[in-house]
Short mmCIF file of C-alpha atoms in Angstrom, two decimals:
data_model
loop_
_atom_site.label_atom_id
_atom_site.label_comp_id
_atom_site.label_asym_id
_atom_site.label_seq_id
_atom_site.Cartn_x
_atom_site.Cartn_y
_atom_site.Cartn_z
CA MET X 1 39.24 12.94 -3.36
CA ILE X 2 37.37 9.82 -2.40
CA PRO X 3 38.15 8.67 1.12
CA GLU X 4 39.27 5.09 1.53
CA PHE X 5 36.38 3.61 3.43
CA GLU X 6 36.19 0.27 4.98
CA TYR X 7 33.16 -1.46 3.40
CA ALA X 8 33.49 1.05 0.56
CA PRO X 9 31.58 -1.04 -2.03
CA TYR X 10 28.58 -1.26 0.30
CA VAL X 11 28.59 2.46 1.03
CA TRP X 12 28.99 3.47 -2.60
CA THR X 13 26.33 1.12 -3.94
CA SER X 14 23.89 2.44 -1.34
CA TYR X 15 24.57 6.03 -2.31
CA GLY X 16 24.44 5.02 -5.95
CA ILE X 17 21.00 3.45 -5.58
CA PHE X 18 19.79 6.54 -3.76
CA ALA X 19 21.13 8.82 -6.47
CA MET X 20 19.70 6.69 -9.26
CA ILE X 21 16.21 6.47 -7.84
CA VAL X 22 16.10 10.17 -7.02
CA ALA X 23 17.41 10.99 -10.50
CA TRP X 24 14.59 8.93 -11.94
CA GLN X 25 12.13 11.07 -9.99
CA ILE X 26 13.51 14.09 -11.86
CA VAL X 27 13.83 12.46 -15.27
CA GLN X 28 10.51 10.64 -15.41
CA PRO X 29 8.33 13.81 -15.26
CA ILE X 30 10.53 15.52 -17.85
CA LEU X 31 10.28 12.59 -20.27
CA LYS X 32 6.56 12.35 -19.72
CA ARG X 33 6.12 16.09 -20.27
CA LYS X 34 7.99 15.82 -23.57
CA ARG X 35 5.84 12.92 -24.69
CA LEU X 36 2.64 14.72 -23.68
CA ARG X 37 3.73 17.87 -25.47
CA ALA X 38 4.43 15.94 -28.67
CA GLU X 39 1.10 14.16 -28.48
CA LEU X 40 -0.81 17.35 -27.84
CA GLN X 41 0.92 19.20 -30.65
CA GLU X 42 -0.01 16.41 -32.99
CA GLU X 43 -3.61 16.55 -31.86
CA LEU X 44 -3.63 20.31 -32.28
CA ALA X 45 -2.22 20.05 -35.80
CA LEU X 46 -4.78 17.40 -36.60
CA ALA X 47 -7.57 19.62 -35.33
CA GLN X 48 -6.40 22.61 -37.37
CA GLY X 49 -6.03 20.53 -40.51
CA GLU X 50 -2.30 21.16 -40.79
CA TYR X 51 -1.48 17.54 -40.35
CA SER X 52 0.28 15.58 -42.98
CA ASP X 53 1.13 11.91 -43.05
CA ASP X 54 4.22 12.47 -45.10
CA PRO X 55 7.15 13.45 -42.85
CA ASN X 56 9.05 14.92 -45.83
CA ALA X 57 6.30 17.21 -46.96
CA MET I 1 -37.15 -1.00 9.30
CA ASN I 2 -37.53 -4.72 9.62
CA GLY I 3 -35.03 -7.48 9.12
CA ARG I 4 -36.78 -9.29 6.31
CA PRO I 5 -34.68 -7.94 3.43
CA LEU I 6 -31.55 -8.98 5.30
CA LEU I 7 -32.86 -12.50 5.81
CA ALA I 8 -33.95 -12.70 2.21
CA LEU I 9 -30.49 -11.65 1.03
CA LEU I 10 -28.84 -14.22 3.27
CA ARG I 11 -31.14 -16.99 2.07
CA ARG I 12 -30.62 -16.03 -1.56
CA ASP I 13 -26.83 -16.02 -1.23
CA LEU I 14 -26.76 -19.37 0.51
CA ARG I 15 -29.19 -20.91 -1.96
CA LEU I 16 -27.06 -19.71 -4.85
CA ALA I 17 -23.97 -21.18 -3.22
CA VAL I 18 -25.69 -24.55 -2.67
CA ARG I 19 -27.07 -24.71 -6.19
CA HIS I 20 -23.68 -23.91 -7.64
CA GLY I 21 -22.63 -27.08 -5.85
CA GLY I 22 -19.10 -27.54 -7.08
CA GLU I 23 -18.06 -23.98 -6.52
CA SER I 24 -19.12 -23.90 -2.91
CA LEU I 25 -17.03 -26.99 -2.22
CA MET I 26 -13.92 -25.26 -3.54
CA PRO I 27 -12.69 -23.99 -0.14
CA LEU I 28 -12.67 -27.52 1.22
CA VAL I 29 -11.03 -28.94 -1.87
CA PHE I 30 -8.44 -26.22 -1.51
CA LEU I 31 -7.83 -26.98 2.16
CA PHE I 32 -7.27 -30.64 1.48
CA ALA I 33 -5.17 -30.01 -1.59
CA VAL I 34 -2.83 -27.93 0.57
CA LEU I 35 -2.88 -30.55 3.34
CA ILE I 36 -1.94 -33.33 0.96
CA LEU I 37 0.55 -31.42 -1.15
CA VAL I 38 2.53 -29.95 1.73
CA PRO I 39 3.65 -33.25 3.29
CA LEU I 40 4.48 -34.46 -0.20
CA GLY I 41 6.57 -31.36 -0.71
CA VAL I 42 8.39 -31.01 2.59
CA GLY I 43 8.47 -34.65 3.66
CA PRO I 44 6.30 -36.64 6.09
CA GLY I 45 8.41 -36.03 9.23
CA PRO I 46 6.00 -35.48 12.16
CA ASN I 47 8.19 -32.86 13.86
CA LEU I 48 8.49 -30.69 10.80
CA LEU I 49 4.80 -31.03 9.95
CA ALA I 50 3.74 -30.25 13.50
CA ALA I 51 5.90 -27.13 13.47
CA ILE I 52 4.39 -25.78 10.26
CA ALA I 53 0.83 -27.03 10.88
CA PRO I 54 -0.63 -23.73 12.20
CA GLY I 55 0.81 -21.81 9.30
CA MET I 56 -0.39 -24.34 6.74
CA VAL I 57 -3.95 -24.48 8.02
CA TRP I 58 -4.07 -20.71 8.14
CA VAL I 59 -2.61 -20.17 4.70
CA ALA I 60 -5.14 -22.67 3.36
CA ALA I 61 -7.94 -20.77 5.08
CA LEU I 62 -6.66 -17.49 3.63
CA LEU I 63 -6.43 -18.85 0.09
CA ALA I 64 -9.84 -20.48 0.42
CA SER I 65 -11.36 -17.13 1.34
CA LEU I 66 -9.81 -15.56 -1.76
CA LEU I 67 -11.54 -17.99 -4.08
CA ALA I 68 -15.05 -16.57 -4.08
CA LEU I 69 -14.07 -12.91 -3.83
CA GLU I 70 -14.07 -12.20 -7.53
CA HIS I 71 -17.80 -12.86 -7.64
CA LEU I 72 -18.75 -11.31 -4.32
CA PHE I 73 -20.31 -8.13 -5.73
CA ARG I 74 -19.67 -8.34 -9.47
CA PRO I 75 -22.74 -10.30 -10.63
CA ASP I 76 -24.93 -7.94 -8.60
CA LEU I 77 -23.22 -4.94 -10.17
CA GLU I 78 -23.69 -6.32 -13.66
CA ASP I 79 -27.39 -7.13 -13.36
CA GLY I 80 -28.19 -3.92 -11.51
CA THR I 81 -29.15 -5.48 -8.17
CA LEU I 82 -26.43 -3.54 -6.43
CA GLU I 83 -28.05 -0.21 -7.28
CA GLN I 84 -31.30 -1.44 -5.78
CA TRP I 85 -29.54 -1.65 -2.43
CA TRP I 86 -29.54 2.14 -2.23
CA THR I 87 -33.24 2.47 -3.01
CA GLY I 88 -34.45 0.29 -0.15
CA GLU I 89 -35.02 1.37 3.43
CA VAL I 90 -32.40 -0.97 4.85
CA PRO I 91 -29.03 0.72 5.49
CA VAL I 92 -26.59 -0.49 2.85
CA GLY I 93 -23.95 -1.16 5.48
CA LEU I 94 -26.15 -3.90 6.93
CA LEU I 95 -26.69 -5.49 3.52
CA VAL I 96 -22.95 -5.44 2.99
CA ALA I 97 -22.48 -7.06 6.39
CA VAL I 98 -24.97 -9.79 5.48
CA ARG I 99 -23.23 -10.40 2.18
CA LEU I 100 -19.90 -10.74 3.99
CA PHE I 101 -21.49 -13.02 6.58
CA SER I 102 -22.74 -15.36 3.87
CA HIS I 103 -19.27 -15.29 2.29
CA TRP I 104 -17.90 -16.36 5.65
CA LEU I 105 -20.50 -19.14 5.97
CA ILE I 106 -19.49 -20.46 2.56
CA THR I 107 -15.71 -20.14 2.74
CA GLY I 108 -14.79 -19.83 6.41
CA LEU I 109 -17.10 -22.22 8.18
CA PRO I 110 -16.20 -25.38 6.19
CA VAL I 111 -12.54 -24.76 6.92
CA ILE I 112 -13.28 -24.41 10.63
CA LEU I 113 -15.37 -27.59 10.66
CA PHE I 114 -12.66 -29.61 8.98
CA ALA I 115 -9.77 -28.02 10.88
CA PRO I 116 -9.62 -30.93 13.41
CA VAL I 117 -9.07 -33.36 10.55
CA ALA I 118 -6.41 -31.08 9.12
CA ALA I 119 -4.75 -30.79 12.53
CA GLN I 120 -4.59 -34.58 12.83
CA MET I 121 -3.12 -34.98 9.38
CA LEU I 122 -0.36 -32.50 10.19
CA TYR I 123 0.35 -33.91 13.70
CA LEU I 124 -0.63 -30.73 15.49
CA PRO I 125 -0.40 -31.41 19.26
CA ASP I 126 -3.84 -32.06 20.75
CA ARG I 127 -3.51 -29.25 23.28
CA ALA I 128 -3.30 -26.73 20.42
CA LEU I 129 -6.44 -27.94 18.66
CA GLY I 130 -8.85 -25.86 20.72
CA VAL I 131 -6.78 -22.73 20.14
CA LEU I 132 -6.59 -23.47 16.42
CA MET I 133 -10.39 -23.67 16.29
CA LEU I 134 -10.76 -20.51 18.33
CA SER I 135 -8.26 -18.61 16.20
CA LEU I 136 -10.08 -19.70 13.05
CA LEU I 137 -13.39 -18.69 14.59
CA ILE I 138 -12.12 -15.18 15.33
CA GLY I 139 -9.83 -14.86 12.32
CA THR I 140 -11.82 -16.15 9.34
CA PRO I 141 -14.51 -13.44 9.70
CA LEU I 142 -11.65 -10.97 9.49
CA LEU I 143 -10.51 -12.60 6.25
CA SER I 144 -14.02 -12.27 4.84
CA LEU I 145 -14.23 -8.62 5.90
CA ILE I 146 -10.86 -7.73 4.38
CA GLY I 147 -11.61 -9.68 1.23
CA GLY I 148 -14.99 -7.97 0.89
CA LEU I 149 -13.37 -4.55 1.18
CA ALA I 150 -10.76 -5.41 -1.43
CA SER I 151 -13.34 -6.81 -3.81
CA ALA I 152 -15.49 -3.67 -3.41
CA LEU I 153 -12.47 -1.48 -4.15
CA THR I 154 -11.60 -3.37 -7.33
CA LEU I 155 -15.21 -3.65 -8.49
CA GLY I 156 -14.95 -0.89 -11.08
CA THR I 157 -11.85 -2.35 -12.72
CA ASN I 158 -11.71 -5.09 -15.27
CA ARG I 159 -8.60 -6.86 -14.05
CA GLY I 160 -9.67 -7.40 -10.50
CA SER I 161 -8.01 -10.67 -9.58
CA VAL I 162 -4.36 -9.61 -9.67
CA LEU I 163 -5.16 -6.40 -7.86
CA LEU I 164 -7.20 -8.27 -5.28
CA SER I 165 -4.20 -10.26 -4.10
CA ILE I 166 -1.96 -7.17 -3.97
CA LEU I 167 -4.56 -5.30 -1.92
CA ILE I 168 -5.30 -8.19 0.42
CA PHE I 169 -1.72 -9.18 1.17
CA PRO I 170 -0.78 -6.19 3.39
CA LEU I 171 -4.14 -6.22 5.12
CA VAL I 172 -3.99 -9.84 6.27
CA VAL I 173 -0.44 -9.69 7.63
CA PRO I 174 -1.54 -8.90 11.22
CA VAL I 175 -4.28 -11.55 11.13
CA LEU I 176 -1.87 -14.27 10.07
CA ILE I 177 0.74 -13.22 12.61
CA PHE I 178 -1.61 -13.22 15.59
CA ALA I 179 -3.54 -16.35 14.60
CA THR I 180 -0.55 -18.56 13.87
CA GLY I 181 1.24 -17.06 16.86
CA ALA I 182 -1.62 -18.16 19.11
CA VAL I 183 -1.61 -21.71 17.78
CA SER I 184 2.18 -22.02 17.95
CA ALA I 185 2.18 -20.70 21.50
CA ALA I 186 -0.44 -23.25 22.50
CA ALA I 187 1.49 -26.05 20.77
CA ASP I 188 4.58 -25.07 22.77
CA GLY I 189 2.57 -25.14 25.97
CA LEU I 190 2.50 -21.35 26.39
CA SER I 191 -0.53 -19.19 26.94
CA PRO I 192 -2.14 -18.05 23.67
CA GLN I 193 -4.28 -15.44 25.44
CA ALA I 194 -2.34 -12.38 24.32
CA HIS I 195 -2.42 -13.38 20.65
CA LEU I 196 -6.08 -14.31 20.74
CA GLY I 197 -6.92 -11.10 22.55
CA LEU I 198 -5.20 -9.02 19.89
CA LEU I 199 -6.91 -11.01 17.16
CA ALA I 200 -10.26 -10.35 18.82
CA ALA I 201 -9.36 -6.67 19.09
CA LEU I 202 -8.72 -6.59 15.35
CA LEU I 203 -12.10 -8.19 14.73
CA ILE I 204 -13.85 -5.67 16.97
CA LEU I 205 -12.09 -2.85 15.15
CA ALA I 206 -12.89 -4.26 11.72
CA LEU I 207 -16.55 -5.17 12.33
CA PRO I 208 -17.92 -1.62 12.28
CA LEU I 209 -15.25 0.03 10.12
CA VAL I 210 -14.95 -2.39 7.21
CA PRO I 211 -18.65 -2.44 6.21
CA LEU I 212 -18.52 1.38 6.27
CA ALA I 213 -15.49 1.54 3.98
CA THR I 214 -16.91 -1.21 1.77
CA THR I 215 -20.18 0.68 1.41
CA ALA I 216 -18.31 3.86 0.46
CA ALA I 217 -16.27 1.96 -2.13
CA LEU I 218 -19.37 0.29 -3.60
CA LYS I 219 -21.15 3.62 -3.80
CA LEU I 220 -18.25 5.17 -5.73
CA ASN I 221 -18.24 2.23 -8.10
CA ILE I 222 -21.89 2.43 -9.04
CA GLU I 223 -21.95 6.21 -9.43
CA MET G 1 -8.88 41.28 4.68
CA ILE G 2 -5.63 39.36 4.63
CA TRP G 3 -7.50 36.21 5.60
CA LYS G 4 -9.83 36.62 2.70
CA LYS G 5 -6.86 36.91 0.36
CA ILE G 6 -5.34 33.71 1.74
CA LYS G 7 -8.65 31.90 1.42
CA VAL G 8 -9.19 33.04 -2.14
CA GLY G 9 -5.61 32.13 -2.99
CA PHE G 10 -6.09 28.66 -1.54
CA HIS G 11 -9.27 28.07 -3.50
CA LYS G 12 -7.59 29.24 -6.67
CA LEU G 13 -5.23 26.28 -6.30
CA GLY G 14 -8.21 24.08 -7.12
CA SER G 15 -8.32 25.59 -10.58
CA PRO G 16 -6.27 23.51 -13.02
CA PRO G 17 -4.50 26.36 -14.89
CA VAL G 18 -3.51 28.07 -11.64
CA PHE G 19 -2.36 24.80 -10.14
CA TYR G 20 -0.35 24.07 -13.27
CA ARG G 21 1.32 27.44 -13.10
CA VAL G 22 2.11 27.11 -9.39
CA CYS G 23 3.65 23.67 -9.91
CA GLN G 24 5.67 24.97 -12.81
CA VAL G 25 7.10 27.82 -10.74
CA VAL G 26 7.55 26.10 -7.38
CA ALA G 27 8.96 22.70 -8.39
CA PRO G 28 12.33 23.93 -9.75
CA TRP G 29 12.91 25.90 -6.55
CA LEU G 30 12.18 22.80 -4.48
CA TRP G 31 14.59 20.77 -6.59
CA ALA G 32 17.22 23.48 -6.18
CA GLY G 33 16.71 23.51 -2.43
CA ALA G 34 16.92 19.74 -2.34
CA ALA G 35 20.14 19.80 -4.33
CA VAL G 36 21.74 22.33 -1.97
CA CYS G 37 20.68 20.42 1.15
CA ALA G 38 21.74 17.08 -0.33
CA ALA G 39 25.12 18.48 -1.39
CA PHE G 40 25.71 19.77 2.13
CA GLY G 41 24.48 16.56 3.73
CA LEU G 42 26.34 14.18 1.45
CA TYR G 43 29.58 16.10 1.79
CA LYS G 44 29.37 15.99 5.56
CA ALA G 45 28.21 12.36 5.59
CA LEU G 46 31.06 11.15 3.41
CA PHE G 47 33.96 13.41 4.35
CA VAL G 48 33.42 15.13 7.67
CA VAL G 49 31.80 12.60 9.99
CA PRO G 50 34.31 10.20 11.59
CA PRO G 51 33.82 6.43 11.20
CA ASP G 52 31.71 4.71 13.83
CA TYR G 53 33.78 2.83 16.39
CA GLN G 54 31.74 -0.36 15.95
CA GLN G 55 30.40 -0.27 12.43
CA SER G 56 33.34 1.63 10.94
CA ASP G 57 32.39 3.32 7.67
CA SER G 58 29.39 1.15 6.87
CA PHE G 59 27.23 3.31 9.14
CA ARG G 60 27.44 6.04 6.50
CA ILE G 61 24.68 4.18 4.70
CA LEU G 62 22.47 5.54 7.47
CA TYR G 63 22.53 8.96 5.83
CA VAL G 64 20.56 7.75 2.83
CA HIS G 65 18.76 4.87 4.50
CA VAL G 66 17.10 6.69 7.37
CA PRO G 67 15.95 9.81 5.48
CA ALA G 68 14.46 7.55 2.79
CA ALA G 69 12.64 5.49 5.41
CA TRP G 70 11.28 8.59 7.14
CA GLN G 71 10.22 10.06 3.83
CA ALA G 72 8.50 6.81 2.84
CA MET G 73 6.36 7.11 5.98
CA ALA G 74 5.94 10.89 5.89
CA GLY G 75 4.91 10.60 2.26
CA TYR G 76 2.14 8.25 3.27
CA LEU G 77 0.98 10.75 5.87
CA VAL G 78 0.91 13.51 3.25
CA MET G 79 -1.08 11.28 0.94
CA SER G 80 -3.56 10.49 3.71
CA ILE G 81 -4.17 14.18 4.41
CA LEU G 82 -4.63 14.83 0.70
CA ALA G 83 -6.95 11.83 0.48
CA ILE G 84 -9.15 13.16 3.29
CA ILE G 85 -9.35 16.56 1.60
CA ALA G 86 -10.07 14.86 -1.72
CA LEU G 87 -12.87 12.69 -0.32
CA VAL G 88 -14.52 15.42 1.76
CA TRP G 89 -14.30 18.42 -0.59
CA ARG G 90 -13.81 16.58 -3.86
CA ILE G 91 -11.09 18.92 -5.06
CA ARG G 92 -9.65 17.43 -8.18
CA THR G 93 -6.13 18.77 -7.82
CA THR G 94 -5.79 17.17 -4.37
CA GLU G 95 -7.11 13.88 -5.75
CA ILE G 96 -4.37 13.96 -8.35
CA MET G 97 -1.72 14.91 -5.80
CA ALA G 98 -2.78 12.09 -3.48
CA MET G 99 -2.45 9.60 -6.33
CA MET G 100 0.88 10.93 -7.55
CA GLY G 101 2.37 10.55 -4.08
CA ALA G 102 2.22 6.76 -4.37
CA PRO G 103 4.98 6.17 -6.95
CA ILE G 104 7.27 8.60 -5.13
CA GLY G 105 6.58 6.94 -1.80
CA ALA G 106 7.23 3.57 -3.40
CA ALA G 107 10.54 4.90 -4.73
CA PHE G 108 11.66 6.01 -1.27
CA THR G 109 10.51 2.70 0.20
CA THR G 110 12.60 0.92 -2.41
CA ILE G 111 15.62 3.05 -1.51
CA CYS G 112 15.09 2.18 2.13
CA LEU G 113 14.77 -1.56 1.47
CA ALA G 114 17.71 -1.72 -0.93
CA THR G 115 20.10 0.28 1.23
CA GLY G 116 18.91 -1.58 4.33
CA SER G 117 19.67 -4.86 2.63
CA ILE G 118 23.11 -3.64 1.56
CA TRP G 119 23.79 -2.43 5.07
CA GLY G 120 22.64 -5.74 6.50
CA ARG G 121 25.15 -7.70 4.47
CA PRO G 122 28.34 -6.54 6.25
CA MET G 123 26.67 -5.96 9.64
CA TRP G 124 24.36 -8.95 10.05
CA GLY G 125 25.98 -11.25 7.51
CA THR G 126 22.80 -11.59 5.47
CA TRP G 127 21.01 -9.61 2.80
CA TRP G 128 17.63 -10.05 4.36
CA ALA G 129 16.44 -10.55 7.91
CA TRP G 130 12.85 -10.91 9.01
CA ASP G 131 13.41 -7.92 11.21
CA ALA G 132 10.39 -5.91 12.27
CA ARG G 133 11.37 -2.76 10.45
CA LEU G 134 12.38 -4.50 7.24
CA THR G 135 9.22 -6.55 7.13
CA SER G 136 6.93 -3.61 7.75
CA MET G 137 8.74 -1.57 5.11
CA LEU G 138 8.18 -4.42 2.67
CA VAL G 139 4.49 -4.43 3.51
CA LEU G 140 4.41 -0.65 3.07
CA LEU G 141 5.89 -1.11 -0.40
CA PHE G 142 3.01 -3.42 -1.24
CA VAL G 143 0.51 -0.89 0.09
CA TYR G 144 2.00 1.70 -2.25
CA LEU G 145 1.95 -0.73 -5.16
CA GLY G 146 -1.67 -1.57 -4.38
CA ILE G 147 -2.65 2.11 -4.50
CA MET G 148 -0.83 2.61 -7.80
CA GLY G 149 -2.34 -0.54 -9.28
CA LEU G 150 -5.85 0.34 -8.19
CA TYR G 151 -5.64 3.85 -9.62
CA ALA G 152 -4.16 2.59 -12.87
CA ALA G 153 -6.86 -0.05 -13.31
CA PHE G 154 -9.71 2.45 -13.61
CA GLU G 155 -10.77 3.87 -16.94
CA ASP G 156 -12.43 6.80 -15.23
CA LYS G 157 -9.52 8.50 -13.47
CA ARG G 158 -11.63 10.53 -11.06
CA LYS G 159 -13.49 7.46 -9.87
CA GLY G 160 -10.21 5.57 -9.61
CA ALA G 161 -8.70 8.38 -7.56
CA ARG G 162 -11.56 8.40 -5.08
CA VAL G 163 -11.59 4.62 -4.68
CA ALA G 164 -7.82 4.64 -4.19
CA CYS G 165 -8.25 7.45 -1.63
CA ILE G 166 -10.42 5.07 0.42
CA LEU G 167 -7.62 2.52 0.18
CA ILE G 168 -5.13 5.13 1.39
CA LEU G 169 -7.26 5.75 4.47
CA VAL G 170 -7.69 2.02 5.12
CA GLY G 171 -3.93 1.73 4.93
CA LEU G 172 -3.55 4.63 7.33
CA VAL G 173 -5.43 2.66 10.00
CA ASN G 174 -3.68 -0.53 9.05
CA ILE G 175 -0.02 0.48 8.82
CA PRO G 176 0.47 1.06 12.57
CA ILE G 177 -1.25 -2.29 13.22
CA ILE G 178 1.04 -4.01 10.73
CA HIS G 179 4.09 -2.42 12.27
CA PHE G 180 3.02 -3.40 15.78
CA SER G 181 2.13 -6.96 14.79
CA VAL G 182 5.39 -7.50 12.95
CA GLU G 183 7.36 -6.15 15.90
CA TRP G 184 5.48 -8.50 18.21
CA TRP G 185 6.08 -11.40 15.83
CA THR G 186 9.83 -10.90 15.49
CA THR G 187 10.41 -10.28 19.18
CA LEU G 188 8.64 -13.53 19.97
CA HIS G 189 10.51 -15.58 17.40
CA GLN G 190 14.00 -14.18 17.45
CA GLY G 191 14.38 -13.34 21.09
CA SER G 192 16.85 -10.49 20.83
CA THR G 193 16.67 -8.75 17.51
CA ILE G 194 19.88 -7.13 16.39
CA SER G 195 19.22 -3.59 17.34
CA PHE G 196 19.81 -1.09 14.63
CA PHE G 197 21.22 1.87 16.42
CA GLY G 198 21.59 0.32 19.82
CA GLU G 199 20.06 1.98 22.80
CA SER G 200 22.83 4.52 22.92
CA SER G 201 21.85 7.66 21.12
CA MET G 202 23.97 8.78 18.24
CA ASP G 203 26.88 11.06 18.88
CA ALA G 204 26.07 14.71 18.35
CA SER G 205 28.71 15.06 15.64
CA MET G 206 26.87 12.49 13.54
CA MET G 207 23.56 14.31 13.54
CA PRO G 208 23.91 17.37 11.24
CA PRO G 209 24.31 15.44 7.95
CA LEU G 210 21.27 13.41 8.87
CA TRP G 211 19.16 16.54 9.28
CA TRP G 212 20.41 17.95 5.99
CA MET G 213 19.50 14.75 4.22
CA VAL G 214 16.09 14.62 5.91
CA ILE G 215 15.30 18.13 4.68
CA ALA G 216 16.62 17.22 1.23
CA THR G 217 14.37 14.17 0.93
CA LYS G 218 11.35 16.21 2.05
CA LEU G 219 12.04 18.78 -0.66
CA MET G 220 12.63 16.03 -3.23
CA PHE G 221 9.31 14.47 -2.39
CA GLY G 222 7.51 17.79 -2.71
CA ALA G 223 9.20 18.67 -5.99
CA ALA G 224 8.57 15.26 -7.53
CA LEU G 225 4.96 15.40 -6.34
CA LEU G 226 4.36 18.75 -8.05
CA ASP G 227 6.11 17.61 -11.24
CA ARG G 228 4.09 14.45 -11.50
CA SER G 229 0.80 16.12 -10.58
CA ARG G 230 1.32 18.73 -13.27
CA ASN G 231 1.81 16.04 -15.92
CA GLU G 232 -1.15 14.02 -14.72
CA LEU G 233 -3.36 17.10 -14.79
CA VAL G 234 -2.41 17.87 -18.40
CA GLU G 235 -2.89 14.25 -19.39
CA GLN G 236 -6.40 14.17 -17.93
CA ASP G 237 -7.34 17.58 -19.31
CA ARG G 238 -5.77 17.11 -22.72
CA ARG G 239 -9.01 17.92 -24.53
CA LYS G 240 -9.89 20.93 -22.37
CA GLY G 241 -9.59 24.51 -23.45
CA TRP G 242 -6.90 25.65 -21.06
CA VAL G 243 -4.47 22.99 -22.23
CA ARG G 244 -5.20 23.94 -25.84
CA GLN G 245 -4.51 27.57 -25.07
CA LYS G 246 -1.23 26.72 -23.39
CA MET G 247 -0.21 24.62 -26.36
CA GLU G 248 -1.09 27.34 -28.81
CA ALA G 249 0.79 29.88 -26.76
CA THR G 250 3.98 27.82 -26.75
CA ALA G 251 3.68 26.30 -30.20
#
């Protein structure tokens, strides 16, 4: 149950901004790790000669 | 160790500045551009102009000192002169100090010399003129020191100019506050001693520390 | 004997694979701890603590604003210590950690500025005031942005890290001066600044959520720092053998 604050919009936007920015601190490294992993796997495949341009092959 | 390399460096820097002619006049052009554009922008009312005069002169001095920073160390890095600094017997910190001193002579001194004219154009009260000159005398070397540090830090990058302004902005905040505070206090008939004293303290702090940090940054950049 | 073990263990942290592994194991625990502390703190801040008699409920913004501000400054301190270690002993993992602290510090500074501005609207009647604390936080944000920009501008990441470490130390000297000068400036111009918390100390019942949130932000900073450092390390070492081995092991 959400208490009925005075100034509620101000309080909630503040907490919202806090939550959003902190969430970004969690999400950003995860996204970057995924991207890195994909890039590295591609490089590895390229190095081992298992790379193919055709995605359907 | 003798002082001849230092003198030679100073003479070379100044000669280069003079022979570049147009470029070394840029700080003054800048100062007067600001002085003419501001009244056009905010209106010619003497009260308003007098109130913002210290800030305007100081912002002009700050921007003027930014102009030459891009080329403070870069040409020397590119033609290899900078590396020679470490082979000589003169401590590099001193050479850095001389380089910054010549930067101040080129960008700071003209602004100081023409500050009385600027003060008249902006209706700064006469009693504040001396303090304005004094604040510029203490403060513009600080601008050169800070600018030199920032330009040494960004030396190894290829998009220096944007970075330069971001790096310099936080560092000059105290200088601007104390210098304009001193002039405003004097214009209001108050004692500017506290502001000027703090400004001088900043200069005393920066004089030994900044050449050290600048030397370290330069060394990293030529490694 | 035990000392030797600690010393060896510490030095092992300088080795990229070990550091990677440690980050991988420790970061989730830090996030979990942060989540628990934040859940506790937020619950108390929103439901348990009574409204302030002057500011009513708007003072609840304090529970995100103040921890973020403290973390923005504490983060800078952490970065400075890492920068000193990085410059003196040239340990690469500390260089990376010092650099990765900047975006997180900037994030907390942004939280502080945004929530401060939102708090200022109902209390002061304006989104922005040239108050000493607000102005010095804004300057701190630019210091963080400068460090990030400088590091990003270098092709050679190790060189960039060391140059940016010098900037961190310059900022360390400069930030107290900035804070002092801004305080001096606003007190001279505004006469009486609206005082944030007043001279009266906070009521004891209002303190516990604040402490929970402070601990939570500390843990968040640490966790985010490890996460980011781990990624940066892999990105820099992408052509090295240990990364290859890890990839082959998981592929």
